[in-house]
Amino acid sequence: MKHTLSVTVEDKPGALNRITTMFARRGFNIDSLAVGPTERPGVSCITLRVDCSRHTLEQIEKQIHKLVNVLRVTELQPGEAVERELLVVRIAAPADRRAELVTTAQALGARLLDVGRDAVVMELAGTPEELDGFHQLCEPYGIVDLVRTGRVGVPRASAERRVPRRLAAIR
Amino acid sequence: MKMTGGDAILRCLEAEGVEVMFGIPGGAIMPTYDAMARGTTVRHVLARHEQGAGHMAQGYARASGRVGVAIATSGPGATNLVTPIADAWMDSTPLVCITGQVRTPLIGTDAFQECDITGITLPIVKHSWLVQDVEELAAAIKAAFHVARTGRCGPVLVDVPRDIQETVFEFAYPETVELPGWRPPTKVHPLQSREAAKAIALARKPVLYVGGGTLNGDACEELLELAEAGTLPVITTLMGKSAFPETHELHFGWPGMHGPKWSNLAMNTCDVLVAVGARFDDRVTGKLSAFAPGATVIHLDVDPAEISKLRTADIPVVGPLRAALAALTPEIARHRDEGVPAPEPWLDQIRAWREEFPLKYGEDGGWLKPQRVLERLQSLTAGTDVVVTTGVGQHQMWAMQYLLSETPRSFITSGGLGTMGYGIPAAVGAKAARPEATVVCVDGDGCFQMTAQELVTAVVEELPIVVVLINNGYLGMVTQWQDMFFDGRRSHVHLTPDVPNYALLAEAYGGVGMVVTNEEELDTALAEALTASRTVVVDCRVDPAEQCFPMVPTGAAAVDMIEFEPSVVEEEARAS
C-alpha cells in the first residue's frame, strides 16, 4: 500500500542524504521524493511516497524521527490531504494532429509552454492520478521527454492545525 | 578568549569533563596535537592504530559509563576508525570521534589524505558534523557529546578541517545545545507502566530479558530492585551481561545461539517476556517466528524505533530505563502485598532444567580444555574487582558461559558487529577508566593478531592488562561451522598455535609471556598473571577439537538446541 510522508527538516548540509541513506540501509524503497523550502526560514519539507505495509511505515516513521535534523514526520492520510504533482512533457506531435492534442490537453487543464517546429512542451499540475491520465493521453502523439516532480501535499483546509503526530509506540 | 580552533577543541573536551582521549596524530589533525603540546588536562593515550584508539575509547566508555573520545587524522586515520564506529553503532556505545580533515579550500579536490569520512560513516553514526566555520566548532562538539549520551547511546563524528583548527577566534563554550530535532524521550507514560506492572505481577511464568540498554541507561540498581520485588527470573544477553549479578539466585543465564539450554527453555516457554533494553537480535531469538511463541511481550526501551521492530510488543514502555524500571517496582510490590503469589513453581522449573541440562564439555585426553581455563579464571577472580573484555568467537561464548559477572560494566564485548580484535584495545581503554581494577582480556588466537600491537600501548602508557589467550590454532568458530554445517570441509581456518610465538611476542612488546599446556600449569600462571601489575599474555594451548555447545543452528528455533556432542573430526583437528 502506498503512503505519503511529509518530513520537515532543519535546512542543514546532508539532511536529505541522511534520510535517503537510512532508507537504503534499512531496505525501504522510495517511490517518489520532492524537496523544497517551507513557510519557515531554515526549514525544508521532504515529501516521500513509499509503498509498504503499515508495520514498515511505522518503522520508517520512527527511524526518520530519530535523525537529529528531522523536526516532524507526518503521514498525509488519503482523503485528509491535498496532494499535487507537476508533469512537464515534450511531445513530437505531427503538425496535422497538433491542434487536436493541444485542445484535448487544455481541456484537462494542461498549459502549453513552448512551441517549436517539431515539438510542443506542455505542463500539467494536478493529482498524481490526473497526471497518469494526461500521460496516457499524450502517449500516442509521441512523447520525447517526460518528467514528474514527485508529489507534495498539505492537510486539507478543513483539517485542524496539526500537533506533531505521536509515534505509534508512544500512543 | 582568543585561541585557535585546535586549542578550542581541547577546551571543549575539558568543559565536557573528558579525562582521557585515545588517538594518533597525523597531518590534518596536527594543529590540535600542537595545542595538546601547549597543555590540556585531558590525558592522551597514544594508540598504535586508529582502530585500536577507537576500541579503547569504546572500552573506556563501557567500563566507565562516560562518553569515549577517539581522535585521528583525515583519510586513512579516519577510515581506520570506521570499524569502532560501526561497532559502537551496533552496541550503542557512546563515542565521540574527532577527525582532522583537509583544508576547506581543498575539500572535494582529492587532496592528499582526503576522504569523505562524514559520508562514509553516514549509516553508522547517530549524527555527524563537518565543521566549515570555526564559529560553529564549539557548538558542534557540545552537540556531539549531547547526542552521543542522550536517548539511545551511540557514536557521533566531528570532522574538523585543518584550517579551522588553525583559525584564531573568540572562544566561548555554549551553555545550551540547540538541536530542535533531537528530543529523545525523558519520561515514561504512567499508563504504560501500570499496565506492564500488572501483566508482570500476574504472570505465572515471567522472564526479564535484559539487554545492554540496561547498562547504557545506568539502570542496574533499578533492575535488581524490580527482580527482587517481584521474585522475577533474569536472563541477560551478551550485551546485558554484568547488568545483573550473576551469582544472584534470580539470575538464570544467557539466551541465544550459545546460551545454556535452560536459559533458552525459560525464554521460549515463558508467558510474559519483559525485554529490558534488548532488541530481539537474531542471535538471541533464533528463528523469530518460533521465538517465545506463547509470551505476552512487554518491551521497555528508550528508543521507540526498537518497539515492534522485530517482535510486536503487546505492552510498549518507552522511556529511560531507570525511570521505566523504577516505576514498575512499587506497582509489582503492591500486587505481591495484595496476595498475587511470586512465580515460585516457575523458578523451580527453571532450576530443574538447569540441573537437567548443565553446560558440558569433553574431559577426554590429555588436552587442556578451553572451558577449564575459564572455570579457573572465574574461580581465581570471583569476588575481586575485575573487568573482562573479549574478542569474538568461541572464546567469547565460553567467557559468557563460564565467567560470572558480579558488578555492572565488568564484562565488555563486541556483540552486534562481532568485531574480532576488539578485546585487547577495549581492555586498555577499560584499564584507563578503572585503573584500580584487574582488567582481563579473554582472547582467541585469531582475534589476538588483529590488534596485538596495542599491547605496546598497554605497556608504554602503563595501562597493564592480562590477556588470557585461548589458543587452539584455529579460527575456531568458523572451524566449528565448517565441521557442523559444511561437512567438515576445513577451508582456510588453520592458524597454527605456535606461529607467532605469543609469549615471545608479548615479551617483544614489553610485557610478560607465559605458556600453559596443561591444567597443572594453569592455576600458577593465571594467579601470577592476575597479580603481576604488568601486561601479561598467558598463552593457553587448548584442545583444538573442542567445540562450543550448546548451539542453536542458524534458522532453527532456540529450543531446538544441539547439546554437547563430541567433535566428529577431533582426531584430524588435533593432528594438524
XYZ file of C-alpha atoms in Angstrom:
747
model
C 0.000 0.000 0.000
C 1.226 3.482 -0.852
C 1.697 6.172 1.745
C 2.804 9.799 1.659
C 5.082 11.095 4.386
C 5.738 14.750 4.947
C 9.033 15.297 6.748
C 10.110 18.725 7.934
C 13.840 19.056 8.465
C 16.346 21.656 9.501
C 17.908 23.023 6.345
C 21.390 21.680 7.149
C 24.006 20.100 4.863
C 23.355 16.409 4.462
C 19.832 16.409 5.903
C 18.305 14.821 2.794
C 21.263 12.481 2.465
C 20.732 11.188 5.991
C 17.145 10.295 5.172
C 17.885 8.583 1.862
C 20.847 6.733 3.386
C 18.584 5.456 6.152
C 16.106 4.205 3.536
C 18.850 2.456 1.592
C 20.409 0.901 4.661
C 17.161 -0.426 6.108
C 15.953 -1.746 2.775
C 12.984 0.632 2.430
C 12.042 1.835 -1.058
C 11.159 5.382 -2.086
C 8.595 5.742 -4.903
C 8.970 9.473 -5.259
C 10.597 12.294 -3.385
C 10.228 16.062 -3.504
C 12.216 18.610 -1.521
C 11.691 22.310 -1.095
C 11.531 25.212 1.314
C 8.567 25.793 3.638
C 6.903 28.800 5.234
C 9.613 28.793 7.912
C 13.111 30.057 7.080
C 15.700 27.356 7.669
C 13.143 24.573 7.466
C 12.659 22.363 4.420
C 9.966 19.860 3.640
C 10.696 16.467 2.152
C 7.688 14.653 0.754
C 8.221 10.928 0.399
C 5.993 8.454 -1.350
C 6.550 4.917 -0.126
C 4.967 1.581 -0.982
C 4.954 -0.635 2.094
C 2.908 -2.282 4.814
C 1.551 -0.372 7.804
C 4.144 -2.077 10.036
C 7.008 -0.995 7.774
C 5.565 2.513 7.588
C 5.656 2.776 11.373
C 9.274 1.624 11.324
C 10.124 4.191 8.643
C 8.444 6.976 10.602
C 10.274 6.062 13.788
C 13.643 5.680 12.097
C 13.254 9.044 10.331
C 12.189 10.634 13.572
C 15.435 9.560 15.229
C 17.523 11.580 12.783
C 18.873 14.645 14.516
C 17.919 17.142 11.770
C 14.333 15.917 11.492
C 11.751 18.142 13.151
C 8.499 16.373 12.334
C 7.199 13.361 10.486
C 3.561 13.245 9.454
C 1.645 10.898 7.263
C -0.600 12.656 4.747
C -3.653 10.441 5.066
C -5.521 9.782 1.830
C -8.686 11.902 1.798
C -7.373 14.185 4.523
C -4.729 15.882 2.420
C -4.437 17.808 -0.811
C -1.646 16.329 -2.882
C -0.260 17.718 -6.117
C 2.419 16.915 -8.612
C 3.789 18.641 -11.711
C 4.364 16.972 -15.075
C 6.285 18.572 -17.922
C 6.292 16.845 -21.290
C 7.837 17.426 -24.712
C 5.793 15.871 -27.488
C 6.781 15.461 -31.129
C 3.209 15.746 -32.293
C 2.870 15.675 -36.085
C 1.723 19.063 -37.377
C -1.622 17.735 -38.568
C -2.528 16.324 -35.117
C -1.061 19.088 -33.015
C -4.194 21.196 -32.734
C -6.184 18.175 -31.586
C -3.565 17.365 -28.934
C -3.399 20.906 -27.594
C -7.173 21.272 -27.419
C -7.644 17.986 -25.563
C -4.737 18.721 -23.239
C -6.054 22.173 -22.422
C -9.454 20.654 -21.668
C -7.644 18.616 -18.976
C -6.085 21.767 -17.578
C -2.652 21.421 -19.177
C -0.779 24.518 -20.308
C 1.165 24.989 -23.481
C 4.640 26.239 -22.535
C 6.613 26.203 -25.753
C 6.010 25.515 -29.423
C 8.727 24.538 -31.877
C 8.861 23.313 -35.421
C 8.917 19.645 -34.475
C 7.543 19.570 -30.937
C 5.471 21.219 -28.241
C 6.116 21.452 -24.479
C 3.224 21.269 -22.042
C 2.741 21.118 -18.297
C 0.065 19.832 -16.010
C -0.186 20.252 -12.250
C -2.677 18.017 -10.553
C -3.226 14.914 -8.582
C -0.947 12.030 -9.478
C -3.969 10.239 -10.955
C -4.744 13.192 -13.241
C -1.133 13.188 -14.325
C -1.321 9.484 -15.087
C -4.345 10.173 -17.291
C -2.628 13.012 -19.088
C 0.449 10.858 -19.627
C -1.696 8.195 -21.318
C -3.365 10.830 -23.445
C -0.032 12.124 -24.717
C 1.399 8.696 -25.414
C 0.025 8.152 -28.971
C 1.318 11.550 -30.121
C 4.963 10.676 -29.480
C 6.497 11.640 -26.128
C 10.121 12.728 -26.413
C 10.783 13.717 -22.781
C 8.568 13.467 -19.753
C 9.409 14.416 -16.169
C 7.379 14.490 -12.970
C 8.335 16.218 -9.747
C 7.078 13.703 -7.233
C 4.136 14.651 -5.130
C 3.875 17.302 -2.455
C 0.953 17.930 -0.172
C -0.586 19.587 2.839
C -3.513 18.638 5.072
C -6.913 19.776 3.815
C -8.060 23.318 4.592
C -10.690 21.912 6.932
C -8.096 19.980 8.952
C -7.281 21.285 12.388
C -3.807 22.653 12.784
C -1.816 19.542 13.483
C 0.218 18.859 16.515
C 3.069 16.515 15.669
C 1.582 13.090 15.393
C 2.845 10.914 18.197
C 4.699 7.804 17.291
C 2.670 4.644 17.324
C 4.665 3.177 20.178
C 4.065 6.142 22.445
C 0.324 6.327 21.866
C 39.110 34.342 24.995
C 41.030 34.298 21.718
C 42.529 30.980 20.686
C 42.948 28.657 17.720
C 40.372 26.069 16.723
C 42.739 23.325 17.887
C 43.000 24.844 21.367
C 39.244 25.296 21.344
C 38.712 21.560 20.713
C 40.684 20.819 23.882
C 38.826 23.471 25.896
C 35.583 21.844 24.728
C 36.737 18.392 25.849
C 37.807 19.823 29.199
C 34.451 21.536 29.591
C 32.758 18.187 28.938
C 34.804 16.659 31.758
C 36.751 14.362 29.454
C 39.610 12.704 31.351
C 41.229 10.714 28.612
C 41.202 10.526 24.831
C 42.696 7.886 22.591
C 44.308 8.731 19.283
C 47.151 9.073 16.838
C 48.339 12.327 15.232
C 48.725 12.930 11.518
C 48.798 15.786 9.013
C 45.276 17.122 9.148
C 44.936 16.963 12.938
C 48.370 18.423 13.737
C 47.152 21.864 14.868
C 45.088 20.129 17.567
C 48.052 17.991 18.633
C 50.112 21.174 18.704
C 47.514 22.581 21.060
C 47.957 19.472 23.243
C 51.646 20.313 23.444
C 50.623 23.729 24.796
C 48.753 21.949 27.552
C 45.498 20.287 28.480
C 44.059 18.435 31.441
C 42.881 15.654 29.144
C 45.199 12.662 29.126
C 46.077 11.495 25.620
C 46.726 7.772 25.178
C 48.767 7.153 22.058
C 47.432 4.073 20.288
C 49.364 2.220 17.581
C 46.499 2.012 15.119
C 43.384 4.174 14.912
C 41.164 1.085 15.138
C 42.869 0.420 18.454
C 42.216 4.010 19.549
C 38.530 3.645 18.683
C 38.107 0.364 20.552
C 39.999 1.819 23.526
C 37.535 4.689 23.610
C 34.722 2.119 23.484
C 36.261 0.051 26.277
C 36.665 3.240 28.308
C 33.041 4.192 27.678
C 31.645 0.787 28.577
C 33.769 0.453 31.721
C 33.074 3.973 32.968
C 29.618 4.853 31.672
C 31.061 8.048 30.250
C 31.482 9.121 26.658
C 34.608 7.679 24.992
C 36.710 10.006 22.856
C 38.875 8.978 19.900
C 40.910 11.348 17.773
C 42.565 10.742 14.421
C 43.760 12.424 11.296
C 41.981 12.609 7.934
C 41.897 9.927 5.240
C 43.343 6.623 6.472
C 43.302 7.791 10.089
C 39.597 8.408 9.800
C 38.803 5.248 7.817
C 40.630 3.191 10.449
C 38.013 4.473 12.898
C 35.173 3.107 10.790
C 35.172 -0.332 12.454
C 34.981 1.077 16.000
C 32.257 3.490 14.884
C 30.250 0.659 13.335
C 30.814 -1.408 16.466
C 29.681 1.444 18.714
C 26.631 1.912 16.498
C 25.592 -1.726 16.810
C 26.217 -1.903 20.553
C 25.003 1.623 21.357
C 28.284 2.736 22.912
C 28.584 6.500 23.498
C 31.552 7.564 21.398
C 32.742 10.934 20.107
C 35.228 10.703 17.237
C 37.142 13.814 16.255
C 38.884 13.629 12.902
C 41.061 16.072 11.060
C 40.063 16.949 7.510
C 41.981 18.603 4.681
C 41.776 22.396 4.477
C 38.361 23.676 3.446
C 39.505 25.012 0.023
C 40.866 21.530 -0.762
C 37.716 19.601 0.173
C 36.389 17.833 -2.898
C 39.638 18.031 -4.848
C 41.030 14.578 -3.929
C 43.719 16.244 -1.849
C 46.372 14.209 -0.034
C 44.755 12.112 2.712
C 41.337 13.439 1.868
C 38.306 11.245 2.291
C 34.660 11.980 2.854
C 34.518 10.483 6.334
C 31.166 12.054 7.186
C 29.818 10.444 4.008
C 31.430 7.066 4.686
C 30.090 6.913 8.223
C 26.618 8.261 7.449
C 24.772 4.959 8.030
C 26.646 4.159 11.267
C 26.526 7.379 13.298
C 23.745 8.987 15.263
C 24.875 12.258 13.758
C 27.977 13.900 12.350
C 29.296 17.375 11.738
C 31.714 18.685 9.141
C 32.751 21.991 10.699
C 33.094 24.582 7.963
C 33.216 27.691 10.111
C 35.273 27.999 13.271
C 32.378 29.845 14.911
C 30.388 26.580 14.728
C 33.136 24.415 16.220
C 32.268 24.638 19.912
C 28.548 24.200 19.304
C 29.240 21.117 17.187
C 31.363 19.483 19.888
C 28.857 20.365 22.604
C 26.061 18.882 20.496
C 28.188 15.818 19.696
C 28.562 14.910 23.379
C 24.894 15.580 23.997
C 23.729 13.369 21.136
C 26.204 10.563 21.964
C 24.930 10.102 25.514
C 21.241 11.004 25.389
C 18.425 8.741 24.289
C 19.884 5.524 22.970
C 23.657 5.962 23.252
C 25.838 5.747 20.167
C 28.678 7.137 18.094
C 28.982 10.623 16.600
C 31.706 12.166 14.484
C 33.062 15.705 14.262
C 35.234 16.302 11.199
C 37.369 19.442 11.516
C 39.356 20.783 8.551
C 42.926 21.743 9.295
C 42.451 25.454 8.543
C 39.557 25.579 11.011
C 41.901 24.169 13.680
C 44.382 26.954 12.853
C 41.947 29.855 12.799
C 42.108 32.171 15.793
C 38.709 33.216 17.089
C 36.944 34.342 20.208
C 36.088 31.108 22.045
C 33.165 30.618 24.367
C 31.712 27.240 25.248
C 27.965 27.348 24.678
C 25.843 26.674 27.743
C 22.997 25.044 25.912
C 22.608 22.709 22.982
C 20.436 23.839 20.124
C 19.086 20.766 18.416
C 15.379 21.302 17.789
C 15.064 17.893 16.116
C 16.714 15.853 18.885
C 14.158 15.082 21.553
C 14.708 11.606 22.993
C 12.073 10.505 25.489
C 12.771 11.657 29.034
C 9.685 10.342 30.783
C 7.675 7.154 30.925
C 3.947 7.143 30.368
C 2.311 6.144 33.686
C -0.483 4.210 31.966
C 2.009 2.085 30.106
C 3.939 1.267 33.288
C 0.819 0.406 35.207
C -0.362 -1.952 32.506
C 3.076 -3.543 32.262
C 3.389 -3.927 36.033
C 0.061 -5.665 36.239
C 0.934 -8.139 33.487
C 4.296 -8.893 35.082
C 2.856 -9.321 38.568
C 0.114 -11.650 37.388
C 2.394 -13.735 35.162
C 2.850 -17.332 36.165
C 5.984 -17.740 34.071
C 7.657 -14.323 33.693
C 11.167 -13.715 32.402
C 13.179 -10.489 32.438
C 15.152 -10.492 29.189
C 17.840 -7.926 29.912
C 19.967 -6.311 27.226
C 22.794 -3.807 27.014
C 20.397 -0.866 27.228
C 20.160 -1.547 30.951
C 23.877 -0.824 31.353
C 23.765 2.161 28.983
C 20.745 3.503 30.832
C 22.523 3.083 34.175
C 19.513 1.126 35.387
C 21.172 -1.879 37.048
C 20.117 -0.997 40.597
C 16.561 -0.452 39.466
C 16.661 -3.824 37.693
C 17.846 -5.583 40.847
C 15.102 -3.922 42.881
C 12.461 -4.931 40.367
C 13.640 -8.540 40.132
C 13.742 -8.899 43.907
C 10.429 -7.143 44.490
C 8.659 -9.465 42.078
C 10.863 -12.573 42.515
C 11.418 -12.496 38.757
C 13.991 -14.603 36.913
C 16.597 -12.604 34.998
C 18.277 -13.679 31.785
C 20.968 -11.355 30.461
C 22.062 -11.140 26.838
C 25.704 -10.972 25.833
C 25.471 -7.171 25.817
C 23.453 -7.191 29.033
C 25.987 -9.387 30.821
C 27.002 -7.762 34.120
C 23.795 -5.694 34.338
C 22.606 -8.156 36.990
C 24.793 -10.007 39.499
C 25.254 -13.457 38.004
C 25.844 -15.028 41.389
C 22.338 -13.915 42.398
C 19.753 -16.682 42.803
C 17.431 -14.937 40.357
C 19.965 -14.960 37.522
C 19.312 -17.736 35.039
C 21.967 -17.484 32.385
C 22.156 -16.062 28.904
C 19.925 -16.579 25.896
C 20.515 -17.417 22.283
C 22.825 -19.261 19.977
C 25.278 -20.437 22.653
C 23.218 -19.814 25.757
C 22.595 -22.746 28.075
C 19.567 -24.836 27.207
C 17.839 -23.931 30.477
C 18.057 -20.238 29.681
C 16.584 -20.760 26.232
C 13.849 -23.027 27.575
C 12.902 -20.352 30.097
C 12.921 -17.581 27.459
C 10.905 -19.562 24.975
C 8.257 -21.050 27.247
C 7.576 -18.031 29.447
C 4.138 -16.442 29.476
C 5.312 -12.847 29.953
C 8.584 -11.787 28.372
C 9.875 -8.451 29.615
C 12.519 -7.098 27.236
C 14.587 -4.509 29.090
C 16.813 -2.541 26.729
C 17.121 -5.565 24.444
C 16.400 -5.728 20.734
C 15.395 -9.287 19.755
C 18.639 -9.859 17.878
C 18.697 -12.935 15.636
C 21.482 -14.467 17.738
C 19.093 -14.326 20.699
C 15.824 -15.345 19.094
C 16.907 -17.977 16.599
C 14.004 -18.442 14.205
C 11.981 -15.336 15.003
C 8.565 -16.794 14.215
C 9.224 -19.629 16.675
C 10.607 -17.393 19.426
C 8.725 -17.363 22.728
C 5.511 -18.274 20.927
C 3.184 -18.093 23.907
C 4.559 -14.975 25.509
C 2.965 -11.615 26.045
C 5.780 -9.219 25.204
C 6.455 -6.149 27.307
C 9.172 -4.045 25.755
C 10.993 -1.366 27.743
C 13.287 0.795 25.646
C 14.445 4.383 25.346
C 14.421 4.029 21.554
C 10.851 3.984 20.185
C 12.137 2.531 16.908
C 13.069 -0.730 18.663
C 9.485 -1.271 19.767
C 7.850 -3.837 17.456
C 10.779 -3.713 15.032
C 11.143 -7.493 15.050
C 8.675 -8.790 17.619
C 5.410 -6.985 18.184
C 5.254 -5.563 21.682
C 1.941 -6.191 23.417
C 2.773 -3.558 26.014
C 5.398 -0.996 24.981
C 7.038 1.130 27.640
C 9.076 3.879 26.018
C 11.455 5.961 28.075
C 14.704 5.950 30.036
C 15.101 2.524 31.627
C 15.876 3.823 35.095
C 12.543 5.566 35.204
C 10.768 2.703 33.446
C 12.049 0.055 35.863
C 11.675 2.261 38.914
C 8.034 2.839 38.013
C 7.338 -0.903 37.833
C 8.827 -1.924 41.183
C 6.325 -0.351 43.613
C 3.397 -1.470 41.463
C 4.628 -5.054 41.444
C 5.428 -4.948 45.153
C 1.856 -3.761 45.737
C 0.440 -6.677 43.747
C 2.601 -9.100 45.751
C 1.460 -7.487 49.010
C -2.115 -7.890 47.888
C -1.517 -11.610 47.595
C -0.514 -12.199 43.982
C 1.985 -15.015 44.501
C 5.583 -14.960 43.340
C 6.233 -17.392 40.473
C 7.969 -19.967 42.677
C 6.876 -23.052 40.711
C 8.293 -21.453 37.564
C 11.611 -20.734 39.264
C 11.675 -24.371 40.408
C 11.074 -25.435 36.830
C 13.992 -23.378 35.513
C 16.212 -24.707 38.295
C 15.179 -28.243 37.330
C 16.128 -27.529 33.719
C 19.443 -26.182 34.921
C 20.048 -29.477 36.740
C 18.900 -31.492 33.749
C 20.822 -29.625 31.015
C 24.050 -28.332 32.527
C 26.847 -26.930 30.385
C 29.063 -29.800 29.300
C 32.428 -30.282 27.719
C 34.719 -33.187 26.921
C 37.027 -34.395 29.679
C 38.895 -36.800 27.443
C 42.553 -36.918 26.579
C 45.465 -35.005 27.977
C 44.391 -31.740 26.402
C 43.792 -28.536 28.269
C 40.138 -27.669 27.743
C 39.274 -24.041 26.953
C 36.261 -24.196 29.264
C 38.567 -25.335 32.058
C 40.702 -22.220 31.565
C 37.625 -20.050 32.002
C 36.385 -22.007 35.005
C 39.745 -21.481 36.696
C 39.786 -17.812 35.726
C 36.321 -17.466 37.234
C 37.396 -19.170 40.403
C 40.538 -17.034 40.760
C 38.759 -13.736 40.119
C 35.476 -14.365 41.983
C 34.686 -11.538 44.345
C 37.542 -9.363 43.100
C 37.372 -6.088 41.201
C 37.791 -7.462 37.707
C 36.748 -6.213 34.283
C 36.703 -8.733 31.446
C 36.873 -7.913 27.764
C 36.746 -10.413 24.918
C 37.296 -10.803 21.230
C 34.729 -12.558 19.092
C 34.271 -16.265 18.568
C 34.309 -19.472 20.597
C 36.352 -17.973 23.423
C 33.810 -15.159 23.704
C 30.948 -17.605 24.056
C 32.844 -19.669 26.626
C 33.589 -16.459 28.531
C 29.870 -15.693 28.504
C 29.050 -19.182 29.774
C 31.710 -19.676 32.424
C 32.539 -16.235 33.825
C 30.069 -14.842 36.321
C 29.935 -11.060 36.240
C 29.066 -9.587 39.584
C 29.102 -5.830 39.125
C 27.830 -3.559 36.335
C 30.174 -2.816 33.434
C 32.513 -5.684 34.284
C 32.021 -7.575 31.011
C 32.861 -5.729 27.800
C 32.472 -7.361 24.427
C 31.569 -6.743 20.815
C 28.082 -8.148 20.443
C 26.276 -6.642 17.483
C 29.065 -6.162 14.986
C 31.119 -9.104 16.244
C 34.441 -7.332 15.779
C 37.403 -9.676 16.074
C 40.299 -7.821 17.668
C 38.051 -5.794 19.975
C 39.368 -7.369 23.173
C 42.908 -6.056 23.611
C 42.279 -2.365 22.850
C 38.972 -2.434 24.746
C 40.890 -3.781 27.743
C 43.410 -0.929 27.509
C 40.524 1.553 27.449
C 38.799 -0.181 30.363
C 42.024 -0.008 32.371
C 42.206 3.732 31.726
C 38.675 4.025 33.085
C 39.149 1.691 36.045
C 42.846 1.730 36.999
C 42.129 0.033 40.327
C 40.511 -2.990 38.658
C 42.252 -6.024 37.219
C 41.458 -5.963 33.536
C 41.471 -9.302 31.769
C 41.095 -9.765 28.031
C 39.900 -13.251 27.177
C 41.041 -13.519 23.587
C 41.316 -16.035 20.792
C 44.427 -16.531 18.734
C 42.638 -15.269 15.618
C 41.458 -12.101 17.353
C 44.779 -11.521 19.076
C 46.639 -10.955 15.836
C 44.167 -8.387 14.586
C 45.036 -5.762 17.220
C 48.036 -7.204 19.103
C 50.039 -4.035 18.506
C 48.016 -2.335 21.237
C 49.911 -4.404 23.814
C 52.561 -1.746 23.240
C 50.075 0.909 24.262
C 49.225 -1.085 27.395
C 52.916 -1.302 28.324
C 54.079 2.177 27.376
C 51.042 4.006 28.741
C 51.193 1.927 31.929
C 47.731 0.504 31.492
C 48.559 -3.128 32.278
C 46.161 -5.830 31.111
C 46.128 -9.609 31.366
C 45.458 -11.406 28.104
C 44.208 -14.944 28.612
C 44.736 -16.371 25.166
C 42.512 -19.299 24.289
C 44.883 -20.611 21.654
C 43.595 -23.532 19.639
C 45.494 -22.668 16.488
C 42.292 -22.158 14.566
C 39.710 -19.600 13.623
C 37.689 -21.713 15.996
C 34.105 -20.619 15.414
C 34.469 -20.769 11.646
C 36.048 -24.190 12.016
C 33.125 -25.314 14.160
C 30.665 -24.158 11.486
C 32.647 -25.868 8.751
C 32.640 -29.070 10.782
C 28.952 -28.907 11.618
C 27.366 -27.368 8.533
C 29.876 -27.757 5.684
C 30.529 -31.489 6.018
C 33.782 -30.906 7.811
C 35.495 -29.252 4.876
C 38.132 -27.115 6.559
C 38.698 -24.075 4.421
C 41.449 -21.639 5.437
C 40.892 -21.755 9.162
C 44.166 -23.180 10.425
C 46.367 -20.534 12.052
C 48.936 -22.770 13.793
C 49.164 -22.450 17.575
C 52.875 -21.611 17.816
C 53.493 -19.136 15.000
C 53.811 -16.472 16.137
C 55.236 -17.471 19.477
C 52.721 -15.489 21.522
C 54.751 -15.461 24.724
C 57.826 -14.179 22.916
C 55.696 -11.626 21.118
C 54.385 -10.416 24.475
C 57.980 -10.024 25.658
C 58.885 -8.198 22.459
C 56.068 -5.759 23.128
C 57.498 -5.138 26.596
C 55.127 -7.403 28.509
C 55.372 -10.802 30.128
C 54.706 -14.016 28.208
C 53.659 -17.349 29.666
C 52.733 -20.628 28.046
C 50.284 -23.056 29.602
C 49.828 -26.510 28.131
C 48.136 -28.407 30.942
C 45.939 -27.943 33.979
C 48.807 -28.177 36.421
C 50.447 -25.072 34.969
C 47.193 -23.208 34.613
C 46.456 -22.004 38.148
C 50.009 -20.908 38.817
C 50.224 -18.972 35.588
C 46.822 -17.317 35.982
C 47.474 -16.397 39.608
C 50.833 -14.920 38.696
C 49.401 -13.007 35.742
C 46.492 -11.587 37.746
C 48.772 -10.177 40.431
C 51.686 -9.108 38.236
C 50.504 -5.494 37.706
C 52.151 -5.833 34.329
C 50.870 -6.578 30.888
C 50.884 -10.353 30.600
C 49.911 -12.750 27.850
C 49.017 -16.226 29.112
C 49.149 -18.414 26.030
C 46.836 -21.312 26.867
C 47.325 -24.101 24.338
C 43.878 -25.639 24.344
C 42.248 -28.608 22.665
C 41.711 -27.652 19.003
C 38.863 -30.140 18.732
C 36.742 -28.571 21.447
C 33.555 -27.023 20.148
C 31.204 -24.551 21.709
C 27.922 -26.048 22.928
C 25.046 -25.909 23.225
C 24.276 -24.320 19.895
C 21.195 -23.151 18.062
C 21.848 -23.685 14.339
C 21.046 -20.661 12.176
C 17.385 -20.604 11.250
C 16.363 -23.098 13.943
C 14.094 -22.361 16.849
C 16.019 -21.543 20.013
C 14.523 -24.547 21.827
C 15.939 -26.892 19.185
C 19.467 -26.644 20.507
C 22.243 -29.004 19.725
C 23.568 -30.065 23.062
C 27.087 -31.219 23.664
C 28.401 -33.671 21.109
C 31.973 -34.863 20.891
C 33.692 -33.455 17.843
C 33.373 -35.717 14.830
C 36.699 -34.719 13.396
C 38.674 -34.287 16.550
C 41.469 -36.650 15.671
C 42.195 -34.815 12.433
C 41.933 -31.497 14.194
C 44.446 -32.457 16.817
C 46.814 -33.969 14.304
C 47.195 -30.819 12.250
